[in-house]
Coordinates of C-alpha atoms in Angstrom, one line a residue:
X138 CA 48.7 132.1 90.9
X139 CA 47.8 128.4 91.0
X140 CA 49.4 126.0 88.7
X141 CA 47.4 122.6 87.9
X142 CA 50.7 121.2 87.1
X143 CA 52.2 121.1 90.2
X144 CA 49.1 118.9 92.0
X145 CA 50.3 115.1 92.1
X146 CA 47.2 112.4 92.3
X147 CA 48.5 109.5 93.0
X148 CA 47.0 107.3 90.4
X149 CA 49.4 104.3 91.0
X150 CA 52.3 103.2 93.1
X151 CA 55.2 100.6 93.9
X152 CA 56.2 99.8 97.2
X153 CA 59.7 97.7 97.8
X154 CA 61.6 96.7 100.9
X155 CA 65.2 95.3 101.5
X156 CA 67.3 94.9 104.6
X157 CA 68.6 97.7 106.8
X158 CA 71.5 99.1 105.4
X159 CA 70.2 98.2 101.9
X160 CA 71.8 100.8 99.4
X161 CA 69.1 103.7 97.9
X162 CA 68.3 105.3 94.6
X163 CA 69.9 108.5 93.9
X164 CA 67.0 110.2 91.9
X165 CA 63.7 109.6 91.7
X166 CA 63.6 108.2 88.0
X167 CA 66.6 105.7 88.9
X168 CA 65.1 101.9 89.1
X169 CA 65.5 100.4 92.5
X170 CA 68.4 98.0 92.6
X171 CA 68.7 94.5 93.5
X172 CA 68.8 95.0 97.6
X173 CA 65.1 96.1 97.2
X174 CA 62.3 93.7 96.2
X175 CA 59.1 94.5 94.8
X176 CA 56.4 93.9 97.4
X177 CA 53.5 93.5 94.7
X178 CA 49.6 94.9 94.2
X179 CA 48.7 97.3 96.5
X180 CA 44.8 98.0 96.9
X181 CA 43.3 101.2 95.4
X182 CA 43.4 103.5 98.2
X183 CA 47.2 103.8 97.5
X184 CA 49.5 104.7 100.7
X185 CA 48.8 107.0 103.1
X186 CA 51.4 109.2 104.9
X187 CA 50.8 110.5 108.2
X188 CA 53.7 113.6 110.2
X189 CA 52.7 113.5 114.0
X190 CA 55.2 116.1 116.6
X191 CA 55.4 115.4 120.1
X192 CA 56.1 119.4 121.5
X193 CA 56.4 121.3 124.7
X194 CA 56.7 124.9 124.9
X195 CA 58.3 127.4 127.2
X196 CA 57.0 130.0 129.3
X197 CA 58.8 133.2 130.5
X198 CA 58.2 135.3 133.4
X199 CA 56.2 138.4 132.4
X200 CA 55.4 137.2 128.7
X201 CA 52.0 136.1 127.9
X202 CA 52.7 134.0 125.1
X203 CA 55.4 130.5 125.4
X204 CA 59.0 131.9 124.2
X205 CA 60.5 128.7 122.7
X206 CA 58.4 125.9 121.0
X207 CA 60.1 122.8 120.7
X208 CA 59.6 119.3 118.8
X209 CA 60.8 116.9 121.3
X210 CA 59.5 113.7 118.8
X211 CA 58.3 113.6 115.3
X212 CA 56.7 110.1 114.3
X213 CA 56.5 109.6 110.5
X214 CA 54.1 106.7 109.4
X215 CA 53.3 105.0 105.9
X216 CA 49.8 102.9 105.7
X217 CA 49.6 100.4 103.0
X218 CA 47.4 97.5 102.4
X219 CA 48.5 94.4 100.1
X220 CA 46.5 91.8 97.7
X221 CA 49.5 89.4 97.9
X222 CA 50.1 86.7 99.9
X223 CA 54.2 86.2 99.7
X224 CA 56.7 85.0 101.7
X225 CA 58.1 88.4 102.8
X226 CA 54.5 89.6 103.6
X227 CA 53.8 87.1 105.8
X228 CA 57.1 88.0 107.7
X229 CA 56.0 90.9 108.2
X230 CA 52.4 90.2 109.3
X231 CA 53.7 87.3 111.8
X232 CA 57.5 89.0 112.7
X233 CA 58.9 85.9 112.0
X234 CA 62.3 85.7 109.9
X235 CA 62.5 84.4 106.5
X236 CA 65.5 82.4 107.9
X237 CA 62.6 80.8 110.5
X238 CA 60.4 79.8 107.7
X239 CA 60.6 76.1 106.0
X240 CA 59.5 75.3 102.5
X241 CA 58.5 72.1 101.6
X242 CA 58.7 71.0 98.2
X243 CA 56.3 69.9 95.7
X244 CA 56.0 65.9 95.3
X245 CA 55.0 64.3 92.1
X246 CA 53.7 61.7 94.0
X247 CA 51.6 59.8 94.0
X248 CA 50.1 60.7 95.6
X249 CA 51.2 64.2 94.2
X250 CA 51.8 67.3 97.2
X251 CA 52.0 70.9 96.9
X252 CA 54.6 73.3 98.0
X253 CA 53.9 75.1 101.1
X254 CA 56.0 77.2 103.5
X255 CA 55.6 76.7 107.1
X256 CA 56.3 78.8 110.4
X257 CA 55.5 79.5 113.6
X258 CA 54.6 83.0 115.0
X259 CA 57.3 85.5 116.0
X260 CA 58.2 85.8 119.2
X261 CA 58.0 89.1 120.9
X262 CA 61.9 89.2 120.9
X263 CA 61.6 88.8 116.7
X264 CA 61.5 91.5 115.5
X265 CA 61.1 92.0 111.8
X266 CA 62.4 95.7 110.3
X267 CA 63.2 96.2 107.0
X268 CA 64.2 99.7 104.7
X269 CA 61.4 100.5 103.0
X270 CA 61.2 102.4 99.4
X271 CA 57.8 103.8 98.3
X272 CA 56.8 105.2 94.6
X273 CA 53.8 108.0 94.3
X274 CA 53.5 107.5 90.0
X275 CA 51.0 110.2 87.9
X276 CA 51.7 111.0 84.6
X277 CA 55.0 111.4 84.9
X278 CA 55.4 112.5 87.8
X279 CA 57.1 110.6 90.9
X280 CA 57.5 111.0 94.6
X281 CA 60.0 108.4 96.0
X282 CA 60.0 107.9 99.5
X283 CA 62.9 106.2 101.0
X284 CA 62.5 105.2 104.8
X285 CA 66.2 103.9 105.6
X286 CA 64.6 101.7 108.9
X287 CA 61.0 101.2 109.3
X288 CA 59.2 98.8 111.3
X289 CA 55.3 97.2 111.4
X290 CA 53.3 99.2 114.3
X291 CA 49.5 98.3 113.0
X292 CA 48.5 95.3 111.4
X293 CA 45.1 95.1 109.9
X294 CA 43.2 92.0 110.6
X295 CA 42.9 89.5 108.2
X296 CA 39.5 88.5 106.1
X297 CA 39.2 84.9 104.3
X298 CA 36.3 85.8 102.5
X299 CA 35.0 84.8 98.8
X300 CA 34.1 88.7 98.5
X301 CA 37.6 90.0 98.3
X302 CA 40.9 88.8 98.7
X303 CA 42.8 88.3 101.9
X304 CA 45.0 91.3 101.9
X305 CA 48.0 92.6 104.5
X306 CA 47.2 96.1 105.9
X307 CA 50.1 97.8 107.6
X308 CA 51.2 100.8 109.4
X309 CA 54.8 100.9 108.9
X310 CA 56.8 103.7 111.3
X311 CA 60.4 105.2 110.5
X312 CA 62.6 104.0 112.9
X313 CA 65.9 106.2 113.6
X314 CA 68.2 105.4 111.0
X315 CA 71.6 103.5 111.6
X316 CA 74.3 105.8 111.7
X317 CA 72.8 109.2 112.5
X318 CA 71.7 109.1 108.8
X319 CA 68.2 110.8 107.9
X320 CA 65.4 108.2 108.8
X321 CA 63.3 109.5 105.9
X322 CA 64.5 111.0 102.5
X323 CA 61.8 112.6 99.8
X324 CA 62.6 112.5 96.2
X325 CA 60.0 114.7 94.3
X326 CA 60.1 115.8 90.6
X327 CA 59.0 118.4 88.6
X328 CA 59.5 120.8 92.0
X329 CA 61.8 123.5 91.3
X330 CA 63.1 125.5 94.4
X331 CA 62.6 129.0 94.6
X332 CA 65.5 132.0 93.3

């Protein structure tokens, strides 16, 4: 029999990154701790989660069907885009290191100068990877996604436009994790397992 309460529409959502190695959440309702930072607005069409296997099967002589199936890859991918244009987004876009960036402060003047950062873009030997925690929110209800090494594989290009704002699409992909550990962990509630 269905049940209505067990459909999650993810009517908002939180997405935060901090370095590999960075320390998770133990449950779903725990706030993320201060290894993780908030990576701000996300656009409306939320995050979207994508499970593709790589597999080759086995034949047997005399059998008309393969006799083993196996997964030889399985490549898990998280698509967000972002409104905000922040320091660690721009790493991200560019794959250049925070630690390769310069900030140049405000001047009173006169005459008076803003602050800007400045950078040049990555070079293919930068690469930028980051653990990455992700928040499905409705009523309630949360799926926490917790990708222990993830790094950017698709980058949406960038629109200066006065009819939206310039936002930072990504297509981030589980890397394997360090240490053997699981690359991505699930935390869903309100999902009891069955007796």
């Amino acid at each position: 029999m269905g049940d209505a309460s067990t459909i999650i529409v993810g009517t908002a959502g939180k997405a935060y990154m901090g370095d590999v190695g960075a320390t998770f959440p133990t449950g779903p309702e725990i706030a993320w701790g201060s290894d993780f930072t908030d990576m701000g607005f996300v656009t409306p069409d939320g995050l979207e989660e994508a499970l593709e296997e790589e597999r080759t099967q086995l034949d047997a002589w005399g059998e008309d069907a393969p006799v083993i199936d196996l997964a030889k890859k399985r490549t898990q991918t998280f698509k967000l885009v972002f409104r905000q244009t922040t320091a660690q987004l721009l790493s991200l876009y560019y794959q250049v290191g925070i630690d390769n960036m310069t900030s140049t402060a405000a001047a009173v003047g006169p005459p008076a100068k803003k602050q800007f950062i400045s950078f040049g873009s990555g070079s293919l030997s930068d690469t930028v990877e980051i653990a990455l925690g992700l928040d499905v929110i409705m009523s309630g209800k949360r799926h926490r996604i917790m990708i222990a090494r993830a790094g950017v594989t698709e980058r949406e290009a960038i629109k200066h436009s006065a009819d939206d704002s310039s936002n930072y699409g990504f297509t981030f992909t589980a890397l394997a994790a360090p240490g053997g550990a699981q690359s991505v962990q699930h935390q869903i509630t309100d999902v009891p397992l069955p007796a």
